[in-house]
Coordinates of C-alpha atoms in Angstrom, one line a residue:
X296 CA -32.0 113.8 -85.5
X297 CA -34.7 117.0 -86.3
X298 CA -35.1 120.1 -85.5
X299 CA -38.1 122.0 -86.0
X300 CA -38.7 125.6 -86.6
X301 CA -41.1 125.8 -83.5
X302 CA -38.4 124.5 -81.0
X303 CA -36.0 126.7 -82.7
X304 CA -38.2 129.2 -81.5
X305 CA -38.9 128.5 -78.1
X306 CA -35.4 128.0 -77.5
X307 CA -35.2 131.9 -78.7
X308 CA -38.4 132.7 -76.7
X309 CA -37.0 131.5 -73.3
X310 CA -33.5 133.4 -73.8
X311 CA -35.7 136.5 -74.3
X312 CA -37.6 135.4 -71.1
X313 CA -34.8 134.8 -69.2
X314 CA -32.5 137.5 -69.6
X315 CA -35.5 139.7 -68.8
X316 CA -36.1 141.4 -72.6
X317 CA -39.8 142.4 -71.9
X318 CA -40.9 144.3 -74.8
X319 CA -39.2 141.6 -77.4
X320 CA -40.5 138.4 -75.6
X321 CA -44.0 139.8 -76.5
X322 CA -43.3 140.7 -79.8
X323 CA -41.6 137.8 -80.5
X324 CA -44.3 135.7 -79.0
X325 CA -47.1 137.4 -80.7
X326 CA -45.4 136.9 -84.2
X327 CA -44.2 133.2 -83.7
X328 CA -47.4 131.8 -81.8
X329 CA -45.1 129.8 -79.7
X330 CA -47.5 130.2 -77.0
X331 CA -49.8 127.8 -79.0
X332 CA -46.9 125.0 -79.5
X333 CA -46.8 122.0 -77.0
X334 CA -43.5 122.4 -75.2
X335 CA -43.3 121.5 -71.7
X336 CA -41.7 124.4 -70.5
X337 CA -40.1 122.8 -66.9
X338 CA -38.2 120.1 -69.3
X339 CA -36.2 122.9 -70.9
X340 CA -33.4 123.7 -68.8
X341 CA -32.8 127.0 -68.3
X342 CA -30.2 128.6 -70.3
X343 CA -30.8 126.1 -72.9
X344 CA -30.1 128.2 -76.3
X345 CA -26.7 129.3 -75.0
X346 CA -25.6 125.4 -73.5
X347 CA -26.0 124.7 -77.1
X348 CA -24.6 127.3 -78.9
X349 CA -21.8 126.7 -76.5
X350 CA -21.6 122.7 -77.2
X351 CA -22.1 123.4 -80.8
X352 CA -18.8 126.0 -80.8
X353 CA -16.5 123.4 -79.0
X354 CA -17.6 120.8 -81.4
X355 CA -16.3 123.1 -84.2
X356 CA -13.7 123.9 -82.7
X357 CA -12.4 120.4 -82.1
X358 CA -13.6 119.5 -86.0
X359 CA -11.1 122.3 -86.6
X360 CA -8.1 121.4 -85.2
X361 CA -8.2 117.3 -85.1
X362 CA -5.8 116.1 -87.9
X363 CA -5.8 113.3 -89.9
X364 CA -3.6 110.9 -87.3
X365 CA -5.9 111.9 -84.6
X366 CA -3.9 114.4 -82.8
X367 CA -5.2 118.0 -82.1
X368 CA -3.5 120.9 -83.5
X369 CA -2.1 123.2 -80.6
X370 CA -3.7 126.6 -81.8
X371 CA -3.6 129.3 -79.6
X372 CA -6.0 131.7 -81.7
X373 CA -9.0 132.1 -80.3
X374 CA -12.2 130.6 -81.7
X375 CA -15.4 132.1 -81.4
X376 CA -18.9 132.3 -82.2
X377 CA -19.2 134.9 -85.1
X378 CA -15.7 135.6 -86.0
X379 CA -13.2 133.7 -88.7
X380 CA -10.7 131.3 -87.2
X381 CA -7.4 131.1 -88.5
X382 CA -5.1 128.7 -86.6
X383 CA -2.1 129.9 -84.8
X384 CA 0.0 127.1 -83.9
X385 CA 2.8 126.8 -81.7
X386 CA 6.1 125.6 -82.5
X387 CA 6.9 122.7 -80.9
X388 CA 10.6 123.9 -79.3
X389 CA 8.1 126.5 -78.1
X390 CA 5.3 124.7 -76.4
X391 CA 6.7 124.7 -73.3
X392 CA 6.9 128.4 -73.1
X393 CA 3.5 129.3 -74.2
X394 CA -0.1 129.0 -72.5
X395 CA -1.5 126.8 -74.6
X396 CA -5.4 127.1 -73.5
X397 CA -7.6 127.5 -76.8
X398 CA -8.4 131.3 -77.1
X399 CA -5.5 132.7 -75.0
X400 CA -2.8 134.4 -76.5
X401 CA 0.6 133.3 -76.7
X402 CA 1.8 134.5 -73.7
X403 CA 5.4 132.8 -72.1
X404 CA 4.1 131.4 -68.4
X405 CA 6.4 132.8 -67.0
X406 CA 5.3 136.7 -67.8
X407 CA 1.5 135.7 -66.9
X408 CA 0.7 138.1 -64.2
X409 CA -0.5 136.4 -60.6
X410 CA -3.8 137.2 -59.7
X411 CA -3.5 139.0 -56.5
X412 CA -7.5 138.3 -55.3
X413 CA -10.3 136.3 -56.2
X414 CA -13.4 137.0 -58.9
X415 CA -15.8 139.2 -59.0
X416 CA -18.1 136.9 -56.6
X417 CA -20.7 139.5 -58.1
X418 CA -20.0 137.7 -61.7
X419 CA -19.0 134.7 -60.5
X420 CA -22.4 133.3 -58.0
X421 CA -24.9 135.9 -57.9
X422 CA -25.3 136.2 -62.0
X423 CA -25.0 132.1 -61.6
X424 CA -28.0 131.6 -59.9
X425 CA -27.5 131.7 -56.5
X426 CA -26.9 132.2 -56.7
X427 CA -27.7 134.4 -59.2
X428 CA -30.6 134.0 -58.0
X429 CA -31.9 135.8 -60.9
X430 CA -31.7 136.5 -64.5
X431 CA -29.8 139.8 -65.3
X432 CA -31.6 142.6 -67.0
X433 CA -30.0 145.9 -69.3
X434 CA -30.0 148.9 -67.3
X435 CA -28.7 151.3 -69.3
X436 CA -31.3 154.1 -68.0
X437 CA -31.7 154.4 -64.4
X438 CA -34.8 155.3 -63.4
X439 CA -34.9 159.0 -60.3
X440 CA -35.8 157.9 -57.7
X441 CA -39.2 159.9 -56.0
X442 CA -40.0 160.6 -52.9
X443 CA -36.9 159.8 -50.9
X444 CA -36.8 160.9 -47.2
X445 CA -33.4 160.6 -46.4
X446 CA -30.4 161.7 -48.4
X447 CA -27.3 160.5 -47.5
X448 CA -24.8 161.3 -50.1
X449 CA -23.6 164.2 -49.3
X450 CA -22.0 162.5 -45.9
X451 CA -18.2 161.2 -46.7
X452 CA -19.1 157.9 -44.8
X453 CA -23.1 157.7 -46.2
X454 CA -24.4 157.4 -42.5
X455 CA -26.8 159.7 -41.4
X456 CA -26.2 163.3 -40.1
X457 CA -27.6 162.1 -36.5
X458 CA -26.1 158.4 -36.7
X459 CA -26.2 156.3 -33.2
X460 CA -22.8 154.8 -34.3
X461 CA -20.5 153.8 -31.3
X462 CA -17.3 155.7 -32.9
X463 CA -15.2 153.4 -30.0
X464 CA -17.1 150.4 -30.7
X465 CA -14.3 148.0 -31.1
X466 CA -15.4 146.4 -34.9
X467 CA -11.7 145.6 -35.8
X468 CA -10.8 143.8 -32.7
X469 CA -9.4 140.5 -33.0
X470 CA -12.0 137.9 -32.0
X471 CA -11.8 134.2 -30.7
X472 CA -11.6 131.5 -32.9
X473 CA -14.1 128.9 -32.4
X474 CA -12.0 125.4 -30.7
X475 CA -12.4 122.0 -32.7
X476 CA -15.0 121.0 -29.8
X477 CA -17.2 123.7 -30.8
X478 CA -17.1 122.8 -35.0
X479 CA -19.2 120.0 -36.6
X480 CA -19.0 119.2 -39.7
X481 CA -21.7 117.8 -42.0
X482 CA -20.1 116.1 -44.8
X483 CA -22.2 113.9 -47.7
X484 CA -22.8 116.8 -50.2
X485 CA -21.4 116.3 -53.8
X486 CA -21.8 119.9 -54.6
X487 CA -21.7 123.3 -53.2
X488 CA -24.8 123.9 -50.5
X489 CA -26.5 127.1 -51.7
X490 CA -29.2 126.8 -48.7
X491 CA -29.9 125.6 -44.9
X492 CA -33.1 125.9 -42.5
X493 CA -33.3 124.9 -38.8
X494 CA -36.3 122.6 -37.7
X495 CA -38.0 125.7 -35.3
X496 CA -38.8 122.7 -32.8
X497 CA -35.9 120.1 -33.0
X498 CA -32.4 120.0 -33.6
X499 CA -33.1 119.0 -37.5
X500 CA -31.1 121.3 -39.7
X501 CA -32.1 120.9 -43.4
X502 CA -29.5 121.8 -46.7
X503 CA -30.2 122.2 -50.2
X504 CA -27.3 121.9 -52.8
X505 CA -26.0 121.8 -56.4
X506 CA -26.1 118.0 -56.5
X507 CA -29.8 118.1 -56.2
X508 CA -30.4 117.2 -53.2
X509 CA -31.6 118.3 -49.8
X510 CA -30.6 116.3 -46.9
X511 CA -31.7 116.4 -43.0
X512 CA -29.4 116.2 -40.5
X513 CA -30.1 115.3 -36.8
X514 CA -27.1 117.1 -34.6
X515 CA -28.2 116.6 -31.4
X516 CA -25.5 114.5 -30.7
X517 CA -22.8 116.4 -29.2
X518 CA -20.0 115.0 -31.3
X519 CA -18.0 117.5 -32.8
X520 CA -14.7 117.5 -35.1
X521 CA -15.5 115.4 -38.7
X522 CA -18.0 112.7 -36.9
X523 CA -20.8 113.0 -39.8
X524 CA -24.8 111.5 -38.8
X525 CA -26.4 109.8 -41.6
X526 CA -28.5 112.6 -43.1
X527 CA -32.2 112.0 -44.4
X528 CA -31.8 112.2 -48.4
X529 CA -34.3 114.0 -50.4
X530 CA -33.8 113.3 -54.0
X531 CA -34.7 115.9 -56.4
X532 CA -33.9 113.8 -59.6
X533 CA -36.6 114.2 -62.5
X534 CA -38.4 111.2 -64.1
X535 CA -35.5 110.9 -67.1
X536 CA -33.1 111.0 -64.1
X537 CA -31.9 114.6 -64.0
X538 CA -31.0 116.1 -60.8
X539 CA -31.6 119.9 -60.6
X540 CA -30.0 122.4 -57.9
X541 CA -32.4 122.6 -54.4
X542 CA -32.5 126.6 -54.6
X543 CA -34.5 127.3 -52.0
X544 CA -36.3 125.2 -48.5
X545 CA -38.5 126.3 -45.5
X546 CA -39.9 124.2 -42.4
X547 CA -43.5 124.9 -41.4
X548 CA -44.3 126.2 -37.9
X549 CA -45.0 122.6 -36.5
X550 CA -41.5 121.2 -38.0
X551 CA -43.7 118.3 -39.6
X552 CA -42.8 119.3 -42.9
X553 CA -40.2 120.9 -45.5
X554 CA -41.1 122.5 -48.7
X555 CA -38.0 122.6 -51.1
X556 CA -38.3 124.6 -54.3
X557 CA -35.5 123.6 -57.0
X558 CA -34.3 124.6 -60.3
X559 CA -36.4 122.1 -62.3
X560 CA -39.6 124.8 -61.5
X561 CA -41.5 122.2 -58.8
X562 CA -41.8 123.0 -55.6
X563 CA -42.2 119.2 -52.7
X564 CA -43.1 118.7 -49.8
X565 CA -42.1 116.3 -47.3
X566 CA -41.9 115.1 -44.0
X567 CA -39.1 114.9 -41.7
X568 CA -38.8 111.4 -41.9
X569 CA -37.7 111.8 -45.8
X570 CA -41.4 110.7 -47.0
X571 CA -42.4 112.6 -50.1
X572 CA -45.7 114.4 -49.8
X573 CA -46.6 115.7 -52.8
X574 CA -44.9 117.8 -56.0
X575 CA -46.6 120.9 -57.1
X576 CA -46.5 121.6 -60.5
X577 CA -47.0 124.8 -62.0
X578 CA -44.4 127.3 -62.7
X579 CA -42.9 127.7 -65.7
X580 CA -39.0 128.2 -64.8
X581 CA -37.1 127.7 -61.3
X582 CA -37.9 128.6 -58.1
X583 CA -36.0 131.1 -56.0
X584 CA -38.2 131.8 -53.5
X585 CA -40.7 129.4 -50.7
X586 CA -42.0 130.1 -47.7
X587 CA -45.0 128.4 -45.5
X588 CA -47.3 130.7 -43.8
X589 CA -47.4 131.6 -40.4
X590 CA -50.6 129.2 -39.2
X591 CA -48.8 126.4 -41.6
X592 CA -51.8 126.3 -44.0
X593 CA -50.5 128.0 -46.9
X594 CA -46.9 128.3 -49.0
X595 CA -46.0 131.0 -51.2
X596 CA -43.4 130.3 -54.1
X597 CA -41.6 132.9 -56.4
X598 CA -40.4 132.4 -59.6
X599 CA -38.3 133.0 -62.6
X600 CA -41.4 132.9 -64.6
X601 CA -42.4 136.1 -63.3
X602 CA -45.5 134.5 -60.9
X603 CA -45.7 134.2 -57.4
X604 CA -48.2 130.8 -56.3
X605 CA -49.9 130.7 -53.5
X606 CA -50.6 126.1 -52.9
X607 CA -52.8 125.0 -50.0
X608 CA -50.3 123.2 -48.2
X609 CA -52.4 120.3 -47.4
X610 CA -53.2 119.2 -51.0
X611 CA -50.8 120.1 -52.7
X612 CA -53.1 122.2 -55.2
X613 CA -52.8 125.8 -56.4
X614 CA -55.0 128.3 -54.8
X615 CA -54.3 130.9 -57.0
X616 CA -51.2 132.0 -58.6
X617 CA -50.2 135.6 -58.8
X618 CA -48.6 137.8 -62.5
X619 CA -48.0 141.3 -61.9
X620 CA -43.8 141.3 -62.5
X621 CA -42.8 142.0 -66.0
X622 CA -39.9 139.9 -65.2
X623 CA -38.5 137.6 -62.4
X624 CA -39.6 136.8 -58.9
X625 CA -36.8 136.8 -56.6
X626 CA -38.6 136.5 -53.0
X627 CA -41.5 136.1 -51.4
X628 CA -42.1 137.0 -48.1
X629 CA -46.1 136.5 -45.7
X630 CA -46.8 139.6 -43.6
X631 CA -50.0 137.7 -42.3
X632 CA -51.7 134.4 -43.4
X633 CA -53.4 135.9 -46.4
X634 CA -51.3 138.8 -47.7
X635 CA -47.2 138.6 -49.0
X636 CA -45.2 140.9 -50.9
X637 CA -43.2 140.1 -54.0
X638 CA -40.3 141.7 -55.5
X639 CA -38.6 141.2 -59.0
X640 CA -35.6 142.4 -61.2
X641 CA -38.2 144.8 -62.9
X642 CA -37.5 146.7 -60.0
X643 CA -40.8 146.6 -58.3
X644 CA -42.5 145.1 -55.0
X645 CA -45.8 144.3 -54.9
X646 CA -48.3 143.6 -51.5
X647 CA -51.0 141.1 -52.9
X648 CA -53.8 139.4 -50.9
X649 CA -55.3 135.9 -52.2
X650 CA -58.4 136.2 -53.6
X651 CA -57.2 139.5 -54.9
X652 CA -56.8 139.9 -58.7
X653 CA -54.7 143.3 -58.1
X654 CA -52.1 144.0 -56.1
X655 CA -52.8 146.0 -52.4
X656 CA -49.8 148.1 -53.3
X657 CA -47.1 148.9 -55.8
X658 CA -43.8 149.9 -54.6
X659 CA -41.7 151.7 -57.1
X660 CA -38.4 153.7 -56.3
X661 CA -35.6 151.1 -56.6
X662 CA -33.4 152.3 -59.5
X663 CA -32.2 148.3 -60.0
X664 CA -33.6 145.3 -59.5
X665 CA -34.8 144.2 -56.3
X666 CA -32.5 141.8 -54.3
X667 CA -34.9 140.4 -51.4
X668 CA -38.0 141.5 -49.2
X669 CA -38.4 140.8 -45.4
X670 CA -41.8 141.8 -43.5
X671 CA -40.6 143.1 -39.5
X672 CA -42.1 140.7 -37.4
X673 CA -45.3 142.6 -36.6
X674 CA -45.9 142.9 -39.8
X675 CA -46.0 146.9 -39.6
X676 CA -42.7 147.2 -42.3
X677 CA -41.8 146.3 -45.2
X678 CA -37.4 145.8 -46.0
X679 CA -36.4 145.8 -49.4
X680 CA -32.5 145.6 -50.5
X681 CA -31.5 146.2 -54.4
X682 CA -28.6 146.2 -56.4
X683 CA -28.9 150.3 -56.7
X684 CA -27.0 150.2 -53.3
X685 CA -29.8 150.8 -50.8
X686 CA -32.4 149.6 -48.4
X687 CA -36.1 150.9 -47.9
X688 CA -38.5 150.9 -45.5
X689 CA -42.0 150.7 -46.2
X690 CA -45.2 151.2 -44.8
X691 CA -48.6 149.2 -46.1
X692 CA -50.8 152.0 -45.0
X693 CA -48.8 154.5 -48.0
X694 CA -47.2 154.5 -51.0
X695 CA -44.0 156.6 -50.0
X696 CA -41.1 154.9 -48.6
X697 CA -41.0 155.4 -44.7
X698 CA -36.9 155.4 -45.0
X699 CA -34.0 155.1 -47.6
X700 CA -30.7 153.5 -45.9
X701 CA -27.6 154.5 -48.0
X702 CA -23.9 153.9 -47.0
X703 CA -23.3 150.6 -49.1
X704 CA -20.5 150.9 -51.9
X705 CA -22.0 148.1 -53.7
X706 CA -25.1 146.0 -54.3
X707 CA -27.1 145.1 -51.3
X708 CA -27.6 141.3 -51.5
X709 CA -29.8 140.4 -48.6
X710 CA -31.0 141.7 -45.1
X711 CA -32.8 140.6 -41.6
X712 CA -34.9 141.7 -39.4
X713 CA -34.0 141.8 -36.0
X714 CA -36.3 139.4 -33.4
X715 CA -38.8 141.1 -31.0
X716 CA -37.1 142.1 -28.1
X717 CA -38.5 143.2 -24.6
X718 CA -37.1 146.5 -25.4
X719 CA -38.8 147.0 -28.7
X720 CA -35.7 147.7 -30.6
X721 CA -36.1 146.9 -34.0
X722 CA -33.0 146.5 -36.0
X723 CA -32.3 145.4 -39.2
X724 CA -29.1 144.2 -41.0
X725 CA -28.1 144.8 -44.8
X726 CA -25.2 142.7 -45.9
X727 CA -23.6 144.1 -49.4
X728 CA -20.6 142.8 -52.1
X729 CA -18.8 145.8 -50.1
X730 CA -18.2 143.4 -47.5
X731 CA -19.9 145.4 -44.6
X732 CA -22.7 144.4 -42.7
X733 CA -25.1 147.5 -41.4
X734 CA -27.0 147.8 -38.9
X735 CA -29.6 150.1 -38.7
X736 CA -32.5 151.5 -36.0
X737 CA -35.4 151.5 -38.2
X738 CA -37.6 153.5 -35.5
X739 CA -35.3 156.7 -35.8
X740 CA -33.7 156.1 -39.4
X741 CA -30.3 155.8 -38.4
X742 CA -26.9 153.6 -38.6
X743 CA -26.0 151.9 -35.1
X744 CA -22.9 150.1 -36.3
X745 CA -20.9 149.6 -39.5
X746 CA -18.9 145.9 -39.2
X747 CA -15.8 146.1 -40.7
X748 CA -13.8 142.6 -41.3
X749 CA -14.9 140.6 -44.1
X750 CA -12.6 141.3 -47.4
X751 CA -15.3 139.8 -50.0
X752 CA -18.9 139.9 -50.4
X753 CA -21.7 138.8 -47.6
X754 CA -23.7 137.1 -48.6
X755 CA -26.1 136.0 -45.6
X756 CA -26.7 137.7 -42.2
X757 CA -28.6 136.1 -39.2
X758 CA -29.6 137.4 -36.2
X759 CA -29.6 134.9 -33.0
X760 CA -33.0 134.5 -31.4
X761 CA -32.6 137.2 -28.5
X762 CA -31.5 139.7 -31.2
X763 CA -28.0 140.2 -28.9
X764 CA -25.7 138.8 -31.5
X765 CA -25.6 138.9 -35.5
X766 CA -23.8 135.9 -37.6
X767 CA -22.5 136.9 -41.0
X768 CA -21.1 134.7 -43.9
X769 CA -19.2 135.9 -46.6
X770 CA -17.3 134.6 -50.1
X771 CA -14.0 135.4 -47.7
X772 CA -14.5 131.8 -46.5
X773 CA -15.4 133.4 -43.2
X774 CA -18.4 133.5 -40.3
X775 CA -18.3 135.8 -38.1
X776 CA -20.3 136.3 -34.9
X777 CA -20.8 139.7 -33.5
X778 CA -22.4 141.7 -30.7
X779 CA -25.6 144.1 -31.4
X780 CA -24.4 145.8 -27.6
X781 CA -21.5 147.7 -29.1
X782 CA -21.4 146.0 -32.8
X783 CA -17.9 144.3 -31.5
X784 CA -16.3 141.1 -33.3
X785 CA -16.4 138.2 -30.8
X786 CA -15.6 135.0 -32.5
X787 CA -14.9 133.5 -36.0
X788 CA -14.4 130.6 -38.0
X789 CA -12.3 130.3 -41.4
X790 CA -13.9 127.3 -43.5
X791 CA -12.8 125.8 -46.8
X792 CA -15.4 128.1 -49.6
X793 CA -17.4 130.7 -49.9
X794 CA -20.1 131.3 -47.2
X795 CA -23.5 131.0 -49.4
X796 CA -25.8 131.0 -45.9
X797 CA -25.4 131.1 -42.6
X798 CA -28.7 130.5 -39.6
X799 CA -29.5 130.6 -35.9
X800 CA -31.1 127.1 -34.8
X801 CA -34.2 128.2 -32.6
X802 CA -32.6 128.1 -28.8
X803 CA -29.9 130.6 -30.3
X804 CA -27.0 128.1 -29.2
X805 CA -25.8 126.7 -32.9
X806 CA -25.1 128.6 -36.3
X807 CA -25.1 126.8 -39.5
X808 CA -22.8 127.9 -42.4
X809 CA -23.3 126.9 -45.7
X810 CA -20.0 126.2 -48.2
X811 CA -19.3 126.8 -51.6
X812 CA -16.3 124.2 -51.1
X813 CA -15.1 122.9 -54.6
X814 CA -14.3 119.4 -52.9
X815 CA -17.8 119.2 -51.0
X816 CA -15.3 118.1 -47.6
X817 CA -16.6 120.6 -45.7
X818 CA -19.6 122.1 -47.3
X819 CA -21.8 122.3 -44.5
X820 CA -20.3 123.3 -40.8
X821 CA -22.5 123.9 -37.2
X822 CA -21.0 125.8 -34.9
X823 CA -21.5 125.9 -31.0
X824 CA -21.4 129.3 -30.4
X825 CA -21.7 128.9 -26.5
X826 CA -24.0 132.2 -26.7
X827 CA -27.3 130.1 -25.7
X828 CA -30.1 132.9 -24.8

């Protein structure tokens, strides 16, 4: 076994990278050279420096406390990375009293205090890549915000003064649980699904999960209750065997293909039958973020290594790849088939064009980093959602935001767009860790409906295809379907997880849910909502 200085150094490096420390990744790249050492960067797994440190600590700790007949000493004191152990073992009359997990204090079982709700699902998933999504950044110094046009915090429930909101609208009523004929469940997954996409032209639903796969599911059988269809399997194992999490999939407009972007930092393509394409290989660190473009020639991909790639979609190759974040890319999103906008944790959103080598426009004003980006179908706004609590609207044709949406208590995780509608209404949804789903009337600025019912963070929102009804999925194990008429509650289904995403299939008739479930039973669930448009 050896262990150079240089690999020593990348390790160092990609911590820096990762956790988003700017200013010392370039110093400490500029003084090491490690730019100019041959590492393959998509071999090292993310997080790399502290899986070791972590493996390293466990194998001194059991060095420690293994005695000479083989048993291990039951020490209580805890044993950490910089600090001195000194053992504190339990007596053995007393061993039955005491929590006996390594780094706990002794504490008799019967005084330890019950834990009266769940984690932090902000700790917990989002800063675990989801899940995360993302690599966490300091923000000790928040940045003012310029340029705001509406100001919301001086209103007790942060709507706007002239809000639409339906004060009778009947948000807490108790709603219809969906019947075991209207519940299929998808079972096959190993490990929590973080991701699903409907097939725009059949009844193809496609998952990604933590056991690296993605798998296709036909469900236009009928057949509800536990009755699982063979799914298509998509491997995403690397050539020493590896399996890294599918983070992220999209069909193309024809529903020929799927592009899957995974945590190993390559993006695939393949075709609905389960035949592999081609790999693209270029980035540098995983892949959050893929989408095709609209005429089905192009796919943009976002990525932890701060760069968005544009890949023809027909070869396979890179048409140009795209570095203006100082740290990384959490979504991508096409307004047309030659311009996208990016946003980042450096708090920035960025409208590029390919065969541009600037960016169209720089959006600043986010005081935290920049959760997700959705173009309005027209392509005539711009959605961002951050973790500094609100939503903006922008415009391409200036640099000022067009609207600030403020109400959320906590970080705003994701949002949707609304369809077009033959009453031009265009809505959008932000879905926060408060547990509230907004909906807002972008044309006039204001807050239609607040839905109230979820006790844990949403973390997915999806509006059917005629835009008359809104599913929501949240870490309360819960999807709820609702109506955009008065922003009532009409029917809900209690699964067995956390609700990671939840989508429409294209005729507006069947909502897929994506689980978190820790015994992978139930980790994927479609639901007949008997709402067809």
């Amino acid at each position: 076994m050896s262990i150079t200085s240089d690999e020593v150094n990348y390790l160092v490096y990609r911590y820096l990278l990762e956790s988003g420390f700017s200013h010392s990744t370039f110093a400490f790249q500029h003084e090491t050279a490690i730019h100019r050492v041959e590492v393959k960067g998509s071999a090292v797994r993310p997080g790399a420096l502290i899986s070791l440190l972590q493996k390293g600590l466990q194998y001194l700790e059991v060095e420690t406390h293994i005695q000479q007949n083989g048993a291990e000493k039951r020490c209580v004191a805890p044993f950490t990375l910089l600090g001195p152990h000194e053992c504190q073992i339990v007596p053995v009359e007393y061993e039955e009293e005491f929590d006996e997990r390594p780094g706990k204090r002794p504490v008799k079982r019967d005084e330890q205090p019950r834990r009266d709700r769940r984690d932090d699902r902000k700790g917990s998933s989002k800063r675990n890549d989801k899940r995360s999504r993302k690599e966490s950044i300091p923000t000790d110094e928040l940045v003012e915000s310029a340029g705001r046009k509406v100001d919301y915090a001086n209103h007790d429930d942060g709507a706007p003064p002239d809000a639409e909101m339906d004060v009778d609208a009947p948000t807490g009523a108790v709603a219809r649980q969906f019947s075991p004929s209207e519940i299929r469940v998808l079972t096959g997954h190993t490990s929590e699904v973080f991701v699903c996409s409907w097939n725009p032209r059949e009844l193809l639903l496609a998952t990604g999960s933590g056991d690296g796969t993605a798998r296709i599911w036909d469900v236009s059988d009928p057949a509800s209750g536990d009755s699982t269809p063979a799914p298509i399997l998509l491997s995403h194992s690397t050539r020493n065997g590896e399996s890294k999490d599918v983070t992220t999939l999209d069909w193309n407009p024809e529903g020929t293909c799927l592009a899957t972007g995974s945590y190993d930092g390559l993006a695939r393509v393949w075709r609905k039958d389960g035949e592999i394409k081609f790999i693209m290989r270029k980035h540098q660190g995983p892949i959050f973020s893929l989408k095709w473009s609209k005429n089905g020639e192009l796919i943009l991909s976002g990525s932890v290594d701060k760069t968005a790639i544009v890949w023809d979609a027909k070869t396979g190759e890179a048409r140009q790849q795209f570095q203006f974040h100082s740290a990384p890319t959490l979504d991508v999103d096409w307004r047309d088939d030659s311009t996208f906008a990016t946003c980042s944790t450096d708090k920035q959103i960025y409208v590029c064009q390919l065969g541009s080598l600037e960016p169209l426009r720089q959006y600043s004003g986010h005081e935290h980093e920049v959760n997700a980006i959705k173009w309005d179908p027209s392509g005539t706004y711009l959605a961002s959602c951050s973790d500094d609590r609100t939503a903006k609207i922008w415009s391409p044709d200036q640099d000022e935001m067009v609207w600030e949406f403020s109400g959320h208590e906590k970080e705003i995780y994701t949002m949707r767009w609304s369809p077009s509608t033959a009453d031009n209404r265009l809505l959008l949804a932000t879905a926060s860790f408060d547990g509230r789903v907004r909906i807002w009337n972008v044309q006039t600025g204001t807050c239609l409906f607040v839905l109230e019912g979820h006790t844990e963070a949403v973390y997915s929102v999806s509006f059917s295809p005629n835009a008359r009804y809104l599913a929501s999925g949240s870490f309360d194990q819960h999807v709820k379907i609702w109506s955009m008429r008065d922003g009532s509650l009409l029917k809900t289904y209690h699964g067995d997880g956390g609700v990671f995403e939840v989508g429409w299939n294209s005729t507006g008739d069947r909502v897929a849910a994506c689980y978190s479930d820790s015994k992978a039973s139930r980790s994927v669930v479609v639901l007949m909502t008997g709402l067809r448009d």
